[in-house]
XYZ file of C-alpha atoms in Angstrom:
388
model
C 229.747 150.340 136.917
C 226.410 152.116 137.524
C 224.491 148.899 136.821
C 226.751 147.010 139.225
C 226.175 149.640 141.945
C 222.399 149.398 141.507
C 222.505 145.618 141.757
C 224.553 145.801 144.946
C 222.105 148.306 146.450
C 219.175 146.111 145.469
C 220.893 143.040 146.928
C 221.549 144.850 150.217
C 217.938 146.038 150.397
C 216.655 142.527 149.801
C 219.066 141.149 152.388
C 217.903 143.730 154.946
C 214.270 142.787 154.226
C 215.138 139.093 154.585
C 216.737 139.600 158.004
C 213.899 141.896 159.128
C 211.210 139.358 158.180
C 212.956 136.503 159.978
C 213.536 138.575 163.128
C 209.936 139.857 163.093
C 208.551 136.345 162.643
C 210.699 135.128 165.549
C 209.554 138.081 167.675
C 205.882 137.400 166.928
C 206.292 133.729 167.829
C 208.302 134.284 171.024
C 205.901 136.890 172.444
C 203.363 134.074 172.668
C 205.147 133.203 175.920
C 204.358 136.621 177.420
C 200.585 136.654 176.862
C 198.781 136.597 180.194
C 195.405 135.476 178.877
C 194.899 133.266 175.845
C 192.437 134.608 173.299
C 191.414 132.400 170.411
C 191.069 135.174 167.845
C 194.298 136.859 168.825
C 196.285 133.623 168.519
C 194.849 132.912 165.076
C 195.932 136.385 164.022
C 199.390 135.863 165.512
C 200.087 132.785 163.416
C 198.660 134.340 160.265
C 201.103 137.241 160.652
C 203.884 134.756 161.443
C 203.145 132.810 158.238
C 203.036 136.004 156.159
C 206.411 137.157 157.515
C 208.035 133.775 156.825
C 206.572 133.727 153.321
C 207.994 137.202 152.706
C 211.394 136.095 154.026
C 211.446 133.153 151.611
C 210.437 135.516 148.815
C 213.368 137.861 149.469
C 215.740 134.914 149.637
C 214.557 133.716 146.227
C 214.852 137.222 144.822
C 218.458 137.365 146.044
C 219.337 133.840 144.877
C 217.811 133.995 141.398
C 218.121 137.758 140.889
C 214.667 138.182 139.320
C 214.450 141.957 139.807
C 218.150 142.510 139.242
C 217.797 140.835 135.842
C 214.531 142.438 134.715
C 212.224 144.850 136.574
C 209.108 143.388 134.975
C 210.078 139.853 135.944
C 210.776 141.015 139.494
C 207.403 142.776 139.562
C 205.620 139.578 138.490
C 207.241 137.598 141.293
C 206.489 140.385 143.780
C 202.802 140.478 142.903
C 202.468 136.703 143.126
C 203.944 136.766 146.641
C 202.662 140.070 148.017
C 198.973 139.340 147.420
C 198.716 136.247 149.681
C 200.949 137.919 152.273
C 198.800 141.042 152.304
C 195.687 138.867 152.529
C 197.108 137.091 155.577
C 197.838 140.435 157.248
C 194.345 141.668 156.373
C 192.701 138.555 157.769
C 194.773 138.856 160.941
C 193.602 142.455 161.466
C 190.013 141.679 160.478
C 190.008 138.699 162.826
C 190.766 140.946 165.822
C 188.699 143.990 164.890
C 185.584 142.225 163.681
C 182.413 142.262 165.745
C 180.415 140.616 162.968
C 182.923 138.451 161.223
C 182.463 137.408 157.628
C 185.773 135.661 157.299
C 184.405 132.932 155.075
C 183.118 135.443 152.535
C 186.320 137.469 152.703
C 188.426 134.325 152.260
C 186.431 133.261 149.234
C 186.703 136.664 147.563
C 190.454 136.932 148.209
C 190.957 133.354 146.985
C 188.965 134.127 143.832
C 191.102 137.223 143.185
C 194.299 135.223 143.606
C 192.970 132.485 141.318
C 192.207 135.126 138.689
C 195.736 136.506 139.120
C 197.244 133.035 138.653
C 195.098 132.605 135.550
C 196.340 135.935 134.159
C 199.910 134.891 134.888
C 199.379 131.502 133.190
C 197.890 133.137 130.079
C 200.700 135.686 129.906
C 203.345 133.014 130.381
C 201.809 130.807 127.676
C 201.858 133.710 125.199
C 205.347 134.993 126.014
C 207.053 131.760 126.989
C 208.867 133.517 129.842
C 208.282 135.337 133.120
C 208.227 138.599 131.206
C 204.504 138.411 130.468
C 204.098 141.913 129.035
C 200.700 143.609 129.387
C 199.357 140.764 131.529
C 201.477 142.138 134.344
C 199.135 145.139 134.511
C 196.149 142.814 134.738
C 197.804 141.185 137.740
C 198.529 144.582 139.274
C 194.903 145.648 138.791
C 193.714 142.515 140.593
C 196.262 143.115 143.351
C 195.098 146.704 143.812
C 191.442 145.630 143.831
C 192.167 143.036 146.527
C 193.936 145.661 148.643
C 191.048 148.125 148.377
C 188.493 145.433 149.221
C 190.391 144.213 152.301
C 190.981 147.738 153.600
C 187.304 148.568 153.076
C 186.208 145.506 155.065
C 188.661 146.303 157.870
C 187.498 149.925 158.120
C 183.858 148.819 158.393
C 184.645 146.420 161.227
C 186.913 148.893 163.009
C 184.103 151.450 163.090
C 181.633 148.841 164.353
C 184.035 147.749 167.058
C 184.734 151.317 168.111
C 181.007 151.967 168.509
C 180.608 148.725 170.445
C 183.480 149.600 172.777
C 182.096 153.093 173.320
C 178.716 151.595 174.220
C 179.782 148.598 176.257
C 182.940 149.711 178.063
C 184.132 152.636 180.149
C 187.881 152.236 179.727
C 190.345 154.620 178.136
C 189.748 154.602 174.376
C 192.666 156.850 173.409
C 195.352 154.140 173.137
C 193.020 152.107 170.926
C 192.401 155.064 168.631
C 195.867 156.588 168.687
C 198.062 153.529 168.210
C 196.047 150.614 166.866
C 194.244 152.672 164.261
C 197.372 154.636 163.378
C 199.394 151.477 162.715
C 196.636 149.973 160.556
C 196.183 153.238 158.631
C 199.916 153.487 157.930
C 200.059 149.841 156.869
C 197.109 150.440 154.522
C 198.830 153.420 152.889
C 201.956 151.378 152.248
C 199.860 148.540 150.821
C 198.032 150.895 148.447
C 201.341 152.281 147.182
C 202.887 148.862 146.564
C 201.163 148.035 143.218
C 202.668 151.230 141.812
C 206.015 150.997 143.593
C 206.923 147.475 142.486
C 206.987 148.582 138.849
C 210.084 150.675 139.571
C 213.159 149.571 141.496
C 213.942 153.211 142.309
C 210.562 153.545 144.020
C 211.264 150.460 146.095
C 214.404 152.103 147.491
C 212.056 154.607 149.156
C 208.897 152.595 149.767
C 210.817 149.539 151.002
C 212.525 151.077 154.077
C 209.397 153.078 154.943
C 207.344 149.908 154.687
C 209.700 148.093 157.059
C 209.348 150.872 159.654
C 205.560 150.825 159.336
C 205.527 147.036 159.633
C 207.665 147.254 162.773
C 205.249 149.812 164.254
C 202.321 147.506 163.472
C 204.013 144.442 165.000
C 204.863 146.308 168.208
C 201.248 147.452 168.530
C 199.997 143.955 167.827
C 202.175 142.509 170.598
C 201.157 145.315 172.984
C 197.499 144.531 172.340
C 198.042 140.907 173.271
C 199.892 141.871 176.443
C 197.108 144.248 177.525
C 194.303 141.834 176.729
C 192.005 140.945 179.632
C 189.438 138.117 179.748
C 186.432 140.450 179.948
C 187.238 141.563 176.414
C 185.924 138.188 175.267
C 182.463 139.301 176.316
C 182.582 142.009 173.686
C 183.433 139.375 171.104
C 180.611 137.091 172.257
C 183.132 134.414 173.243
C 181.583 133.513 176.554
C 181.638 130.200 178.323
C 183.610 127.573 176.447
C 183.815 129.621 173.275
C 181.116 127.618 171.578
C 180.000 130.523 169.348
C 181.087 130.074 165.760
C 183.141 132.968 164.464
C 181.724 133.181 160.976
C 178.247 134.467 161.675
C 178.311 136.521 164.846
C 175.683 139.259 165.023
C 176.669 142.893 165.238
C 175.334 145.452 167.655
C 173.311 146.940 164.811
C 171.807 143.511 164.139
C 171.294 142.805 167.826
C 167.584 142.164 167.557
C 168.192 139.331 165.111
C 170.261 137.495 167.702
C 167.975 138.184 170.673
C 164.905 136.317 171.674
C 161.499 137.717 170.774
C 160.931 138.600 174.424
C 164.163 140.628 174.549
C 163.271 142.522 171.380
C 159.794 143.299 172.687
C 161.279 144.333 176.012
C 163.715 146.704 174.257
C 160.837 148.454 172.529
C 158.905 149.056 175.766
C 159.533 151.771 178.310
C 160.685 150.701 181.748
C 158.079 150.857 184.483
C 158.618 153.066 187.531
C 159.001 150.003 189.740
C 161.595 148.437 187.468
C 163.504 151.717 187.190
C 163.566 152.052 190.964
C 164.823 148.470 191.284
C 167.658 149.067 188.806
C 168.551 152.367 190.492
C 168.758 150.630 193.867
C 170.928 147.871 192.415
C 173.289 150.421 190.853
C 173.460 152.407 194.090
C 174.420 149.261 195.994
C 176.992 148.389 193.335
C 178.545 151.845 193.701
C 178.456 151.605 197.500
C 180.334 148.286 197.236
C 182.943 150.100 195.081
C 182.177 147.989 192.034
C 183.457 150.825 189.867
C 186.989 150.074 191.120
C 187.207 147.262 188.540
C 188.757 149.045 185.545
C 187.757 146.207 183.183
C 184.029 146.337 183.973
C 181.705 146.669 180.988
C 177.993 146.558 180.325
C 177.881 142.771 180.083
C 179.838 142.095 183.274
C 177.736 144.676 185.094
C 174.482 143.097 183.919
C 175.733 139.685 185.048
C 176.793 140.919 188.488
C 173.464 142.717 189.028
C 171.434 139.937 187.383
C 169.707 142.537 185.229
C 169.174 142.186 181.502
C 171.683 144.193 179.462
C 168.910 145.736 177.384
C 167.138 146.904 180.539
C 170.334 148.532 181.768
C 170.782 150.288 178.460
C 167.154 151.466 178.576
C 167.601 152.687 182.141
C 170.614 154.824 181.266
C 168.971 156.310 178.186
C 165.421 156.759 179.557
C 165.984 157.536 183.228
C 169.481 158.995 183.304
C 169.524 160.570 179.812
C 173.055 159.278 179.357
C 175.039 156.177 178.393
C 176.759 153.563 180.500
C 180.159 154.963 179.524
C 179.331 158.540 180.552
C 177.542 157.415 183.714
C 180.443 155.293 184.936
C 182.989 157.992 184.092
C 180.975 160.440 186.214
C 180.817 157.958 189.119
C 184.576 157.429 188.981
C 185.262 161.142 188.614
C 183.221 161.992 191.704
C 184.877 159.162 193.636
C 188.299 160.523 192.656
C 187.444 164.018 193.884
C 186.121 162.645 197.155
C 189.232 160.528 197.697
C 191.515 163.474 196.947
C 189.813 165.490 199.684
C 189.792 162.650 202.210
C 193.323 161.408 201.488
C 195.447 164.368 200.350
C 198.630 162.282 200.643
C 197.509 159.789 197.978
C 199.234 160.343 194.650
C 197.416 160.231 191.328
C 198.501 156.655 190.594
C 196.751 155.429 193.743
C 193.691 157.591 193.057
C 193.324 156.329 189.488
C 193.703 152.681 190.564
C 191.303 152.967 193.501
C 188.631 154.695 191.425
C 188.745 152.304 188.472
C 190.517 154.460 185.893
C 192.510 152.314 183.496
C 195.503 154.661 183.678
C 196.716 157.846 185.299
C 196.642 159.638 181.955
C 192.928 158.820 181.684
C 192.374 160.460 185.093
C 194.203 163.554 183.862
C 192.090 163.798 180.724
C 188.834 163.451 182.708
C 189.864 166.324 184.994
C 190.920 168.496 182.056
C 187.593 167.801 180.361
C 185.329 168.359 183.375
C 187.253 170.840 185.538
C 189.523 172.493 182.997
C 192.604 171.703 185.093
C 194.856 168.830 186.100
C 194.263 166.775 189.284
C 197.246 168.522 190.921
C 195.776 171.961 190.168
C 192.364 170.833 191.417
C 193.907 169.614 194.664
C 195.609 172.988 195.137
C 192.351 174.892 194.596
C 190.306 172.653 196.888
C 192.835 171.917 199.625
């Protein structure tokens, strides 16, 4: 009776996973209709996640139909490893594809393919020796390869996430908190579940705990992925070097750290020189005019769009902020917007904070609140009361 109860519980868990994977795959596909701006990288990632979810759904159906794990835990573990590795790789490539500033997808694909080939070889050797799916000690070889692939993919993702964060902090002046709080949190939670899987799949009892938690984490990740696509704006492509017709190949894009390798010799030489007084005065005048024309109202503006609108080299702008202003573009623009917000609050006391944040270029009202708390030690409402 106890064995029967366990099999029923396992069957119900697998059925729940099957339904969840199908619904999630449908959700990922349908949200394609709600994306305002089409981004090549994002769409590639979407369909990689879609394929991984469908593959997982088929896997759970086969587990239910043939009863691999219900019959033998080791046999179920073998099937799990054979399926989970390519699915995890697809998820990893989808995340890497979005986060990467210097993509090395070809290298990552080759390494993951080599690991999976080695796993298939280990499975073939174990099957030839045992004559069944219960391959004995070779299962642990497969698990070791699976764990190594997980660690490698997570390591590559972390590197690119840090590079992208630095690039965003340098090139943009938008609110970074949602990016850090939600996107990174969902990827971190997904990574923890992935690391635990090689150990969890050896025990059905562990899967009763890890399985439901993994589904919740996967749901959190999918929601964040869809939210990212909905919030995407075209100027983000500039950060990914996808300008014009998207002619840049995605396998060998230079990073910010390797910027000089992608620039012309004149640009590199220019970056090493100090700006002349005349050039600094010209840039200052251009920035003053841009501020007077309320260019800061555009919440999606970044260093590249600003350099294009002013017709000033991006490296010169960066030099100007560091050499003449002793600051960065991000801090400079935040200060401009902050001062504009205070001025507008005094001139138009009836404007609420939503209007103020929109008119001054803040990406959200919460970002306006955090700026005031950071610089004035109070909320915008409290500042209004003190300066009314």
